Coordinates of C-alpha atoms in Angstrom, one line a residue:
M1 CA -4.6 -17.0 28.3
S2 CA -7.7 -18.5 30.5
E3 CA -7.4 -15.4 32.9
F4 CA -7.6 -12.8 30.2
Y5 CA -10.3 -14.4 27.8
G6 CA -11.8 -16.9 30.2
M7 CA -13.3 -20.1 29.7
N8 CA -15.4 -19.8 27.1
I9 CA -13.1 -19.0 24.1
F10 CA -11.7 -22.7 25.0
L11 CA -14.9 -24.5 25.4
A12 CA -16.3 -22.1 21.5
E13 CA -13.9 -24.8 19.0
T14 CA -16.4 -26.1 16.5
S15 CA -16.9 -27.4 12.9
A16 CA -19.5 -27.1 9.8
T17 CA -18.9 -30.9 9.7
S18 CA -20.4 -30.9 12.9
G19 CA -23.7 -30.0 12.5
G20 CA -25.9 -27.0 12.8
L21 CA -23.3 -24.5 11.4
D22 CA -22.8 -22.7 8.1
S23 CA -19.9 -23.4 5.7
L24 CA -17.3 -20.7 5.0
L25 CA -16.5 -22.1 2.1
E26 CA -19.5 -24.0 1.0
P27 CA -22.3 -21.5 2.7
T28 CA -25.7 -21.5 2.7
G29 CA -27.1 -20.6 5.4
P30 CA -26.3 -17.7 8.4
I31 CA -22.4 -17.7 6.7
K32 CA -24.4 -16.6 3.2
R33 CA -26.4 -14.3 4.4
A34 CA -24.2 -12.2 6.4
Q35 CA -22.1 -11.9 3.1
E36 CA -25.0 -10.5 0.8
L37 CA -26.0 -7.9 3.7
A38 CA -22.3 -7.4 4.3
A39 CA -21.9 -6.8 0.2
R40 CA -25.3 -4.3 0.7
A41 CA -23.2 -2.2 3.5
F42 CA -19.9 -1.5 1.6
G43 CA -21.3 -1.1 -2.3
A44 CA -19.6 -4.2 -3.6
R45 CA -21.8 -7.0 -5.9
Q46 CA -20.4 -10.0 -3.9
T47 CA -18.1 -9.9 -0.6
F48 CA -16.5 -13.0 1.1
F49 CA -15.4 -13.6 4.6
A50 CA -11.8 -14.5 5.4
T51 CA -10.4 -15.5 8.2
N52 CA -6.6 -15.3 7.6
G53 CA -6.4 -12.0 7.1
T54 CA -5.5 -9.6 3.6
S55 CA -2.6 -11.2 2.9
T56 CA -4.9 -13.6 2.0
C57 CA -7.8 -12.0 0.5
N58 CA -4.8 -11.3 -2.4
K59 CA -3.4 -13.3 -2.9
I60 CA -7.0 -14.9 -3.6
V61 CA -7.8 -12.4 -5.7
V62 CA -4.6 -13.0 -8.3
Q63 CA -4.9 -16.0 -8.3
A64 CA -8.3 -16.0 -9.5
I65 CA -7.5 -13.1 -12.3
V66 CA -3.9 -14.0 -13.0
R67 CA -3.2 -16.1 -15.5
P68 CA 0.6 -17.5 -15.7
G69 CA 1.8 -15.1 -18.3
D70 CA -0.7 -12.1 -18.3
I71 CA 1.4 -8.7 -17.3
V72 CA 0.2 -7.6 -14.5
L73 CA 1.0 -3.3 -13.3
V74 CA 1.7 -3.3 -9.4
D75 CA 3.1 -0.6 -7.0
R76 CA 6.7 -1.7 -5.7
D77 CA 5.8 -1.0 -2.6
C78 CA 2.8 -2.7 -2.1
H79 CA 2.4 -5.3 0.3
K80 CA 4.4 -8.6 0.5
S81 CA 1.6 -10.9 -0.2
H82 CA 0.9 -9.1 -3.4
H83 CA 4.7 -10.0 -4.9
Y84 CA 4.3 -13.3 -3.2
G85 CA 1.2 -13.7 -5.2
M86 CA 2.5 -12.7 -8.3
V87 CA 5.0 -15.5 -7.5
L88 CA 2.4 -17.9 -7.1
A89 CA -0.1 -17.2 -10.1
G90 CA 3.3 -16.6 -12.5
A91 CA 2.7 -13.1 -13.7
N92 CA 4.8 -10.8 -15.6
V93 CA 5.0 -8.1 -13.5
V94 CA 6.1 -4.9 -14.4
Y95 CA 6.9 -2.6 -10.9
L96 CA 5.3 1.0 -10.6
D97 CA 7.7 4.0 -9.0
S98 CA 6.1 6.0 -6.4
Y99 CA 7.3 9.4 -5.9
P100 CA 9.6 9.6 -3.6
L101 CA 9.4 11.5 0.0
S102 CA 13.6 10.7 0.5
E103 CA 13.4 13.6 3.3
Y104 CA 11.5 10.9 5.5
S105 CA 12.6 7.6 3.7
M106 CA 9.5 6.5 2.5
Y107 CA 7.6 6.7 -0.5
G108 CA 4.5 8.1 -2.0
A109 CA 2.0 6.5 -4.1
V110 CA 2.3 5.8 -8.4
P111 CA 1.2 8.8 -10.1
L112 CA -1.5 8.2 -12.7
R113 CA 1.2 9.3 -16.0
E114 CA 3.6 6.4 -14.9
I115 CA 0.5 4.0 -14.9
K116 CA -0.2 6.0 -18.3
H117 CA 3.4 5.6 -19.6
A118 CA 3.3 2.2 -18.7
L119 CA 0.4 1.1 -20.7
L120 CA 1.2 2.6 -23.1
K121 CA 4.4 1.8 -23.5
L122 CA 3.2 -2.1 -23.7
K123 CA 0.6 -1.4 -26.2
A124 CA 3.1 0.2 -29.1
A125 CA 5.3 -3.0 -28.2
G126 CA 1.8 -4.8 -29.2
K127 CA 1.1 -6.4 -26.1
L128 CA -2.0 -4.7 -24.3
H129 CA -3.6 -8.1 -24.6
R130 CA -1.5 -9.7 -22.0
V131 CA -2.3 -6.6 -19.7
R132 CA -4.3 -8.5 -17.1
M133 CA -4.4 -6.3 -13.5
L134 CA -3.6 -2.9 -11.7
L135 CA -3.1 -3.4 -8.3
L136 CA -2.5 -0.1 -5.7
T137 CA -2.6 0.3 -2.0
N138 CA -5.5 2.7 -1.4
C139 CA -4.9 4.0 0.9
T140 CA -1.1 3.6 1.7
F141 CA 0.3 2.5 5.0
D142 CA 1.0 6.7 5.4
G143 CA -2.0 7.9 4.3
I144 CA -1.6 8.8 0.9
I145 CA -5.3 8.4 -1.4
Y146 CA -5.6 7.9 -5.1
N147 CA -8.3 9.5 -7.2
V148 CA -9.6 6.0 -7.7
E149 CA -12.5 7.1 -10.3
R150 CA -9.7 8.9 -12.6
V151 CA -6.9 6.7 -12.3
M152 CA -10.1 3.8 -13.6
E153 CA -11.4 5.6 -16.2
E154 CA -7.5 7.2 -18.2
C155 CA -6.6 3.6 -17.7
L156 CA -9.7 1.7 -19.1
A157 CA -10.0 4.5 -21.9
I158 CA -6.1 2.2 -23.0
K159 CA -7.1 -1.2 -21.3
P160 CA -11.2 -1.3 -21.7
D161 CA -11.3 -4.4 -19.9
L162 CA -8.6 -4.6 -16.8
V163 CA -9.3 -5.5 -14.0
F164 CA -8.5 -3.7 -10.7
L165 CA -7.2 -4.6 -7.4
W166 CA -7.2 -1.4 -4.7
D167 CA -5.8 -3.4 -1.7
E168 CA -7.6 -1.1 1.0
A169 CA -7.2 -2.8 4.0
W170 CA -6.1 0.5 6.3
F171 CA -9.7 1.8 4.2
A172 CA -12.5 0.5 5.4
F173 CA -13.6 2.6 7.0
A174 CA -13.9 5.0 4.4
R175 CA -17.0 3.7 3.2
F176 CA -18.9 4.9 5.9
S177 CA -18.0 9.1 5.3
P178 CA -19.3 11.1 2.6
T179 CA -16.2 12.6 1.8
Y180 CA -13.8 9.6 2.1
R181 CA -16.7 7.2 0.6
L182 CA -15.7 9.1 -3.1
R183 CA -12.2 7.4 -3.5
T184 CA -13.5 4.0 -2.7
A185 CA -13.4 0.9 -5.1
M186 CA -16.7 -0.3 -5.1
N187 CA -18.0 3.8 -4.9
T188 CA -16.0 4.3 -8.5
A189 CA -17.2 1.1 -9.7
Q190 CA -20.9 2.6 -9.2
V191 CA -20.0 5.6 -10.6
L192 CA -18.7 4.4 -13.4
R193 CA -20.8 1.4 -14.4
A194 CA -24.0 4.3 -14.1
R195 CA -21.4 6.8 -16.6
F196 CA -21.3 4.2 -19.0
R197 CA -24.7 3.2 -19.1
D198 CA -26.1 7.5 -19.7
P199 CA -26.5 8.5 -23.7
A200 CA -24.6 12.4 -22.6
Y201 CA -22.2 10.3 -21.8
A202 CA -21.7 8.9 -25.5
E203 CA -22.1 12.0 -26.9
R204 CA -19.1 13.4 -24.7
Y205 CA -16.7 10.5 -25.2
E206 CA -17.6 10.3 -29.4
A207 CA -16.3 14.5 -29.7
H208 CA -13.2 13.2 -27.5
R209 CA -12.1 10.5 -29.1
K210 CA -12.1 13.0 -32.8
E211 CA -10.4 15.2 -30.5
I212 CA -7.7 12.6 -29.2
E213 CA -7.6 10.2 -32.6
N214 CA -4.2 11.5 -34.0
F215 CA -2.3 11.7 -30.3
T216 CA 0.8 10.6 -30.1
D217 CA 1.8 9.3 -26.8
E218 CA 3.0 12.3 -25.3
Q219 CA 0.1 13.8 -25.7
L220 CA -2.0 11.1 -24.5
L221 CA 0.1 11.2 -21.4
E222 CA -1.0 15.2 -20.8
T223 CA -4.5 14.4 -21.5
R224 CA -7.6 13.3 -19.4
L225 CA -8.5 10.4 -21.2
M226 CA -12.5 9.1 -21.8
P227 CA -13.1 5.7 -21.8
D228 CA -15.1 3.6 -24.4
P229 CA -19.1 3.3 -22.7
A230 CA -19.6 0.5 -25.9
K231 CA -16.4 -1.3 -24.8
A232 CA -15.1 -0.4 -20.7
R233 CA -15.5 -3.0 -18.5
V234 CA -15.7 -1.9 -15.2
R235 CA -14.2 -5.0 -12.9
A236 CA -13.1 -3.7 -9.4
Y237 CA -11.9 -5.9 -6.3
A238 CA -10.8 -4.6 -2.7
T239 CA -9.6 -6.1 0.1
Q240 CA -9.8 -4.7 2.7
S241 CA -8.9 -5.7 6.5
T242 CA -11.6 -5.4 8.5
H243 CA -10.0 -5.9 11.9
K244 CA -7.7 -3.2 11.4
T245 CA -10.4 -0.2 11.0
L246 CA -13.0 -1.4 11.9
T247 CA -14.9 -3.9 14.2
S248 CA -13.8 -7.6 14.4
L249 CA -12.0 -9.8 15.7
R250 CA -7.6 -10.2 14.4
Q251 CA -7.4 -11.7 10.8
G252 CA -11.2 -10.9 9.8
S253 CA -11.3 -9.3 6.4
M254 CA -13.2 -9.4 2.9
I255 CA -13.5 -9.3 -0.7
H256 CA -15.3 -6.7 -1.8
V257 CA -15.8 -7.2 -5.8
H258 CA -17.8 -5.4 -9.2
D259 CA -16.6 -7.5 -11.7
Q260 CA -19.0 -7.2 -14.6
D261 CA -17.3 -10.6 -16.0
F262 CA -17.3 -11.8 -12.8
K263 CA -20.1 -14.3 -12.9
G264 CA -19.1 -15.3 -16.9
S265 CA -15.7 -16.1 -16.3
V266 CA -14.1 -14.8 -13.1
E267 CA -16.0 -16.8 -10.7
Q268 CA -14.8 -20.8 -11.0
A269 CA -11.6 -19.4 -10.6
F270 CA -12.4 -17.3 -7.8
H271 CA -13.9 -20.1 -5.9
E272 CA -10.9 -22.5 -6.9
A273 CA -8.7 -20.0 -6.0
Y274 CA -10.7 -19.2 -2.7
M275 CA -10.9 -22.8 -2.4
T276 CA -6.8 -23.0 -2.1
H277 CA -6.5 -20.5 0.3
T278 CA -9.0 -20.6 3.3
S279 CA -8.8 -23.7 5.6
T280 CA -11.0 -25.8 5.6
S281 CA -11.4 -25.3 9.5
P282 CA -12.0 -21.7 9.8
N283 CA -12.5 -20.0 13.1
Y284 CA -16.7 -19.0 13.4
Q285 CA -15.7 -16.5 16.4
I286 CA -13.9 -14.7 13.6
I287 CA -17.0 -14.9 10.9
A288 CA -19.7 -13.9 13.8
S289 CA -17.6 -10.6 14.5
L290 CA -17.6 -9.6 11.1
D291 CA -21.1 -9.7 11.1
V292 CA -20.9 -7.5 14.0
G293 CA -18.5 -4.8 12.6
R294 CA -20.6 -4.7 9.7
R295 CA -23.8 -3.9 10.9
Q296 CA -22.0 -1.8 14.0
V297 CA -21.0 0.2 10.9
E298 CA -24.4 0.3 9.2
L299 CA -25.8 1.4 12.7
E300 CA -23.0 4.2 13.8
G301 CA -20.8 4.5 10.9
F302 CA -20.9 7.7 10.3
E303 CA -20.6 8.6 13.5
F304 CA -17.3 6.9 14.2
V305 CA -15.7 8.1 11.5
Q306 CA -16.9 11.3 12.5
K307 CA -15.7 11.4 15.8
Q308 CA -12.2 9.1 14.3
I309 CA -11.4 11.8 12.2
E310 CA -12.0 15.0 15.0
A311 CA -9.9 13.1 17.2
A312 CA -7.0 13.3 14.9
M313 CA -7.2 16.7 13.6
T314 CA -7.4 17.3 17.5
M315 CA -3.6 15.8 17.9
R316 CA -2.7 17.4 14.9
K317 CA -3.6 20.7 16.5
A318 CA -2.4 20.1 20.5
I319 CA 1.1 19.4 18.8
D320 CA 0.7 22.0 16.0
S321 CA 0.2 24.8 18.7
H322 CA 2.4 23.9 22.1
P323 CA 5.7 26.4 22.0
L324 CA 7.1 23.1 23.3
L325 CA 5.9 20.2 21.4
K326 CA 6.8 22.5 18.0
R327 CA 11.2 22.3 19.3
Y328 CA 11.3 19.5 18.0
F329 CA 8.7 17.4 16.6
K330 CA 6.5 18.0 13.3
V331 CA 3.8 16.7 12.2
L332 CA 3.6 16.2 8.7
S333 CA 1.2 18.2 6.4
V334 CA -0.3 17.7 2.8
K335 CA 2.2 19.4 1.2
E336 CA 5.1 18.0 2.7
L337 CA 3.3 14.6 1.4
I338 CA 2.1 15.2 -1.4
P339 CA 3.6 17.8 -3.9
S340 CA 2.0 20.6 -4.9
D341 CA 1.9 18.9 -8.7
H342 CA -0.4 16.3 -7.2
R343 CA -3.1 18.9 -5.4
E344 CA -5.1 21.0 -8.2
S345 CA -6.8 22.2 -5.6
G346 CA -3.5 24.1 -3.7
I347 CA -4.5 23.3 0.1
E348 CA -1.5 22.7 1.6
A349 CA -3.0 21.7 4.9
Y350 CA -6.1 20.4 6.8
W351 CA -5.6 22.3 9.6
D352 CA -2.9 25.6 10.4
R353 CA -2.3 27.8 12.9
E354 CA -3.3 31.2 10.8
Q355 CA -6.4 29.3 8.8
G356 CA -7.7 26.9 10.7
W357 CA -9.9 24.5 9.3
N358 CA -9.3 24.6 5.7
D359 CA -12.0 22.6 3.3
T360 CA -10.8 19.1 2.7
W361 CA -13.8 18.9 0.2
N362 CA -12.5 20.0 -2.9
A363 CA -9.5 18.2 -2.2
F364 CA -11.1 15.0 -1.3
V365 CA -13.0 15.8 -5.4
S366 CA -9.7 17.5 -7.5
D367 CA -6.3 16.2 -6.4
E368 CA -5.0 13.3 -7.7
F369 CA -3.5 12.4 -4.0
A370 CA -5.2 13.6 -1.2
L371 CA -4.7 12.6 2.6
D372 CA -6.4 10.2 5.3
A373 CA -6.7 13.0 7.9
S374 CA -7.2 9.9 10.3
R375 CA -3.2 9.8 9.7
V376 CA -0.8 12.0 11.5
T377 CA 2.4 11.1 10.4
L378 CA 5.1 12.7 13.2
A379 CA 8.7 14.3 12.6
V380 CA 10.7 13.2 15.1
G381 CA 14.1 14.1 13.8
N382 CA 14.5 17.5 15.7
A383 CA 14.7 15.5 18.6
G384 CA 17.5 13.5 17.8
Y385 CA 15.9 10.1 17.4
D386 CA 15.1 8.2 14.8
G387 CA 12.0 6.1 14.4
D388 CA 12.6 3.3 15.5
T389 CA 13.9 4.3 18.5
F390 CA 11.2 6.7 19.5
K391 CA 8.4 3.6 19.1
N392 CA 10.1 0.8 20.6
E393 CA 12.4 2.6 23.5
V394 CA 10.4 5.7 24.3
L395 CA 6.6 5.2 23.3
M396 CA 6.6 1.6 24.4
N397 CA 9.3 0.8 26.6
K398 CA 8.8 4.1 28.9
H399 CA 4.8 5.0 28.0
G400 CA 3.0 1.4 26.8
I401 CA 2.2 3.5 23.5
Q402 CA 2.1 0.6 20.3
I403 CA 2.4 1.9 16.4
N404 CA 2.6 0.0 13.3
K405 CA 4.7 2.1 11.1
T406 CA 8.0 4.0 11.3
S407 CA 10.9 5.6 8.7
R408 CA 14.2 7.1 9.4
N409 CA 12.8 10.0 11.0
T410 CA 8.9 9.6 11.3
V411 CA 6.3 7.9 13.2
L412 CA 2.8 7.0 12.3
F413 CA 0.0 7.3 14.9
M414 CA -3.5 6.5 13.6
T415 CA -6.6 6.8 15.7
N416 CA -10.2 4.7 14.7
I417 CA -13.2 3.8 15.6
G418 CA -12.2 2.8 19.2
T419 CA -9.7 6.5 19.8
T420 CA -10.9 7.8 23.0
R421 CA -10.1 11.6 23.9
S422 CA -8.5 10.4 26.5
S423 CA -5.8 8.3 24.5
V424 CA -5.4 10.9 22.5
A425 CA -4.8 13.7 25.7
Y426 CA -2.5 10.4 27.2
L427 CA -0.2 11.2 23.9
I428 CA 0.2 14.6 23.8
E429 CA 1.3 14.3 27.7
V430 CA 3.8 11.5 26.8
L431 CA 5.1 13.8 23.9
V432 CA 5.2 16.5 26.3
R433 CA 7.0 15.1 28.8
V434 CA 9.5 13.7 26.0
A435 CA 10.3 17.3 25.4
Q436 CA 10.3 18.7 28.6
D437 CA 13.1 15.3 29.3
L438 CA 15.2 16.8 26.0
D439 CA 15.3 20.2 27.3
A440 CA 16.2 18.9 30.7
Q441 CA 18.6 16.8 29.8
L442 CA 20.5 19.6 26.9
E443 CA 20.7 22.1 29.6
D444 CA 22.7 20.3 32.0
A445 CA 25.0 18.6 28.3
S446 CA 28.0 19.1 28.1
S447 CA 29.8 20.6 25.0
M448 CA 30.7 17.7 23.4
E449 CA 27.1 15.9 24.7
R450 CA 25.4 18.6 22.6
R451 CA 27.4 18.4 19.9
A452 CA 26.7 14.7 19.7
F453 CA 23.0 16.1 19.3
E454 CA 23.4 18.4 17.0
R455 CA 24.7 16.1 14.7
R456 CA 22.8 13.4 15.0
V457 CA 20.0 15.6 14.5
K458 CA 21.8 17.0 11.1
S459 CA 21.9 13.5 10.4
L460 CA 18.1 12.7 10.7
T461 CA 16.6 15.9 9.4
M462 CA 19.7 16.8 6.8
E463 CA 22.1 13.6 5.6
Y464 CA 19.1 11.4 4.5
P465 CA 19.7 8.7 1.2
P466 CA 18.1 9.2 -2.0
L467 CA 14.8 6.7 -2.5
P468 CA 16.2 4.4 -4.9
D469 CA 13.9 3.4 -7.7
F470 CA 12.8 0.0 -8.7
S471 CA 16.2 -0.5 -11.5
R472 CA 15.3 -3.5 -13.7
F473 CA 15.2 -7.0 -14.4
H474 CA 17.7 -8.8 -15.4
D475 CA 17.5 -10.3 -19.0
S476 CA 17.6 -13.0 -18.4
F477 CA 13.6 -12.6 -16.4
R478 CA 13.0 -10.4 -19.1
R479 CA 10.1 -11.8 -21.7
G480 CA 9.9 -8.1 -23.3
R481 CA 14.1 -7.0 -23.6
A482 CA 13.1 -7.4 -26.8
E483 CA 10.2 -4.6 -27.5
D484 CA 12.2 -3.0 -24.1
T485 CA 9.4 -3.2 -22.0
A486 CA 9.9 -3.6 -18.8
E487 CA 7.6 -7.2 -17.4
G488 CA 9.7 -9.4 -15.7
D489 CA 9.4 -13.1 -14.3
L490 CA 9.3 -13.2 -11.3
R491 CA 8.5 -17.0 -10.5
T492 CA 11.4 -18.6 -13.0
A493 CA 13.7 -16.0 -10.3
Y494 CA 12.2 -17.5 -7.7
F495 CA 12.6 -21.1 -8.2
I496 CA 15.9 -20.9 -9.4
A497 CA 16.8 -19.7 -6.3
Y498 CA 15.7 -23.0 -4.5
D499 CA 19.1 -24.8 -5.4
E500 CA 21.5 -23.2 -3.7
A501 CA 24.1 -24.0 -6.8
N502 CA 22.8 -21.3 -8.4
C503 CA 23.2 -18.9 -6.0
D504 CA 26.3 -16.5 -4.4
Y505 CA 26.6 -14.5 -1.2
F506 CA 28.0 -10.9 -1.3
P507 CA 28.4 -9.0 1.7
I508 CA 27.5 -4.8 1.4
E509 CA 29.2 -4.0 3.9
D510 CA 33.3 -3.9 2.5
G511 CA 32.5 -3.0 -1.1
S512 CA 33.3 -6.3 -2.9
M513 CA 29.8 -5.8 -4.2
E514 CA 30.8 -2.7 -6.2
A515 CA 34.0 -3.4 -7.3
A516 CA 32.9 -7.2 -8.9
M517 CA 29.7 -4.1 -10.5
D518 CA 32.9 -2.3 -11.8
A519 CA 34.7 -5.3 -13.2
G520 CA 31.0 -6.1 -15.6
R521 CA 29.3 -8.4 -13.1
E522 CA 25.7 -7.8 -12.8
L523 CA 24.7 -8.7 -9.6
V524 CA 21.0 -10.0 -9.2
S525 CA 18.9 -10.5 -6.0
T526 CA 18.1 -13.8 -5.4
A527 CA 15.2 -13.0 -3.5
F528 CA 12.6 -10.2 -1.8
I529 CA 14.9 -7.3 0.4
I530 CA 13.0 -6.1 2.9
P531 CA 14.8 -3.6 5.4
Y532 CA 12.1 -3.1 8.4
P533 CA 11.4 0.3 9.0
P534 CA 10.1 1.3 6.4
G535 CA 8.7 -2.0 5.0
F536 CA 8.7 -1.7 1.7
P537 CA 10.7 -4.4 -1.1
I538 CA 14.1 -2.8 -2.7
L539 CA 15.0 -5.6 -3.6
V540 CA 12.8 -8.3 -5.2
P541 CA 13.8 -11.9 -7.0
G542 CA 15.9 -11.6 -10.7
Q543 CA 16.3 -7.4 -10.0
V544 CA 19.3 -6.1 -10.4
I545 CA 21.6 -4.7 -8.0
S546 CA 22.6 -1.3 -8.0
K547 CA 25.2 1.4 -6.4
E548 CA 22.2 3.3 -5.1
I549 CA 21.0 0.9 -3.8
L550 CA 23.6 -1.0 -1.9
H551 CA 23.6 3.0 -0.7
F552 CA 20.3 2.7 0.4
M553 CA 20.6 -0.2 2.7
R554 CA 23.8 1.4 3.9
A555 CA 22.4 4.3 5.1
L556 CA 18.9 3.1 6.6
D557 CA 21.0 1.4 9.6
V558 CA 17.8 -0.5 10.3
K559 CA 18.2 -4.0 12.6
E560 CA 16.2 -5.6 10.3
I561 CA 16.8 -6.4 7.2
H562 CA 14.0 -10.0 5.6
G563 CA 15.5 -11.7 3.2
Y564 CA 19.5 -10.9 3.5
R565 CA 21.6 -13.5 5.7
T566 CA 24.0 -11.2 8.2
D567 CA 26.8 -14.3 8.4
L568 CA 26.4 -15.0 4.8
G569 CA 25.5 -12.0 2.6
L570 CA 23.1 -10.3 0.4
R571 CA 22.2 -13.5 -1.8
V572 CA 23.0 -13.5 -5.5
F573 CA 22.5 -15.7 -8.7
T574 CA 25.9 -17.4 -10.1
D575 CA 27.0 -16.4 -13.6
E576 CA 26.3 -19.6 -14.8
A577 CA 22.7 -19.9 -13.5
L578 CA 21.8 -16.2 -14.9
E579 CA 23.5 -17.8 -18.1
R580 CA 21.4 -21.2 -18.3
A581 CA 18.3 -18.8 -17.3
H582 CA 18.5 -16.2 -20.2
S583 CA 19.2 -19.6 -22.8
E584 CA 15.9 -21.1 -21.4
S585 CA 13.9 -18.1 -22.0
S586 CA 15.4 -17.2 -25.4
Q587 CA 13.3 -20.8 -26.5

C-alpha cells in the first residue's frame, strides 16, 4: 500500500475536533460552501456529501421521509440498500415489477402503467393518504433511462404530495449532457416547478380535469394525466455515486434535494437521519475529492461526457462491423433492451450498419424509456460462454479487463469520463483474440467437442429460464389483505426471522419444496435471496415462494446465492410462526 500510494496517505489522518477543519455533520465553512457549489452544479436546492457510498445515501433519504406504516412503491430490482432501508424505516412496501428481458436473464424498468395501476388501486382502497414515496432506479445498471418528467407528472396527478427518490448512482454524469439532462431528477423538478406556476398550464389543466372527471380507472391508465397545479408539490431526491461515473475517491457520493416541503417538514428528520448514518470520523480526502469532481465537471463536463459517449459508440461500431466478431458476439441495441411499446419514436438503434448514426434526441424527448449509450451490453452466448465465466476466466484472468455486471449470457461494458481510445482499442483487440481462439478450437475439435459446444450455445441462447415476477407477501405480513392491495410489512418478517425457532430449511434441488407446496403448505422466505449474477432479490422477507422462482434459481446455475445456505437450504418460516404473525397482525 505504501509503495502504491506513498507515505502521505498515512499522514493525512485528521479530524474536525482537532481544529482547523470544517465538520461534515455541522458544516459552517469550506464543506458548507462546497455543498452549495455542488447544488449549483447539479441543479439542486440542497446537496449533501456522503463518505460511505450511495448505499448510505439511500438509507438516509428513506429514513428521513418514511415513517412506520407508510406505503412506499419500490422497484423490486433496485439496489439492496433500498430494501434494507425499508426494513429500517418500517415501511409497508408495494413491489413493482419491471418488464422482463428473459432472453438475457435481466429486467428492464417499471412501466408507468404499472406504477399508475398500483396508485389507483391504493386510492380505490382508501389508502392514498398512507402512500409516501415512489422509489426508482434511474438509470438502471443496464442503461434503461426513465422519462422522469412523465413519471412525476402522472403520479402527481394521482397523489399530489408524492415524494420521489431517484437512485441515480450510475447517472451523475447525465447533468452535463444536454440530452441526458432531460431525464434527471433535479432538472425535471426545476421544469415542473416552473410549469405549475404558469397560468397557461392552469388553463390546460382545467380543460383536462373536465375531460377526465368521469373516467374509469382503466381509462385513466390509458390517458396522459396532468397534475393540479394548485395541489401538486414537487418533492424530488436524487442519490448519486460521484465515484462511479465522475471524479471522486471511492465511496464519495452526494444527495441532491429539490423538495418544496424540505424546510417545512423534512429538514429536522433529514438531519437526524444524516446523523444516524454518517460517521463522526469522515475521511476528509473523500470530501475534498467530491469538490474536485464538482469543479472538474463544471469546467469540462460537457466535453468529457461527449467523449465518453463517443467512445461507447465507437465500440459498438467496431464490434457490429467486424466480420469475425459478429459471428460470436452481439451488441444489444435499443430494440433488444426496450420493447417497442415503450419506444414511441420508433428508433431501434442509435447506430447501425445500414443507417449510420440515428437522432437520439427524439428518443429522449418522447419515449417512455431511453437507453444510455455509454453502456454496451454484449451478448456472449454464441461464443459458448456464460456471463460470469466470460467476465472472470476470459476478461479478468487472461487479459486483465475488469467489469462489474453480467447476466446469464451477457456482459456489460461501461465507458466513463476517463475512458481513452486506447482502452477501447484494447478491448476490441481482446475480443478479436477470443474469437480467433474459438475459430481455432472449433477447427481442430472432434465431432463430440463440436456437439458439446453447440449444446452450450443452445442452452445459453435458446433455453433461457423465464424471469419470475414478484409473487406476493404472505397474508401474515399483509396489512392490505382485506382490501386486496399488495403492500407488505418487511420489517416484521425480517425481525421474526431473528429467532431460529421460527425458521425451517429446505434444499432447493431435491423437489421437497414442490412436494410441500403440492401438499398445501405455503413456503415463505425469511430473508433476501439474491442470486449473483444477475444480482436482484428474487425473494424478500415475508414473500411467498413460488415454483417459478425455484425453477429460475435452479436454471441460473450461479456460484453465489446471497441469503441461501448451501449446507442447510432455503430458510423459510415455520407454520407456527406464520400463524402467530397472522394473529398479531389481525389485532
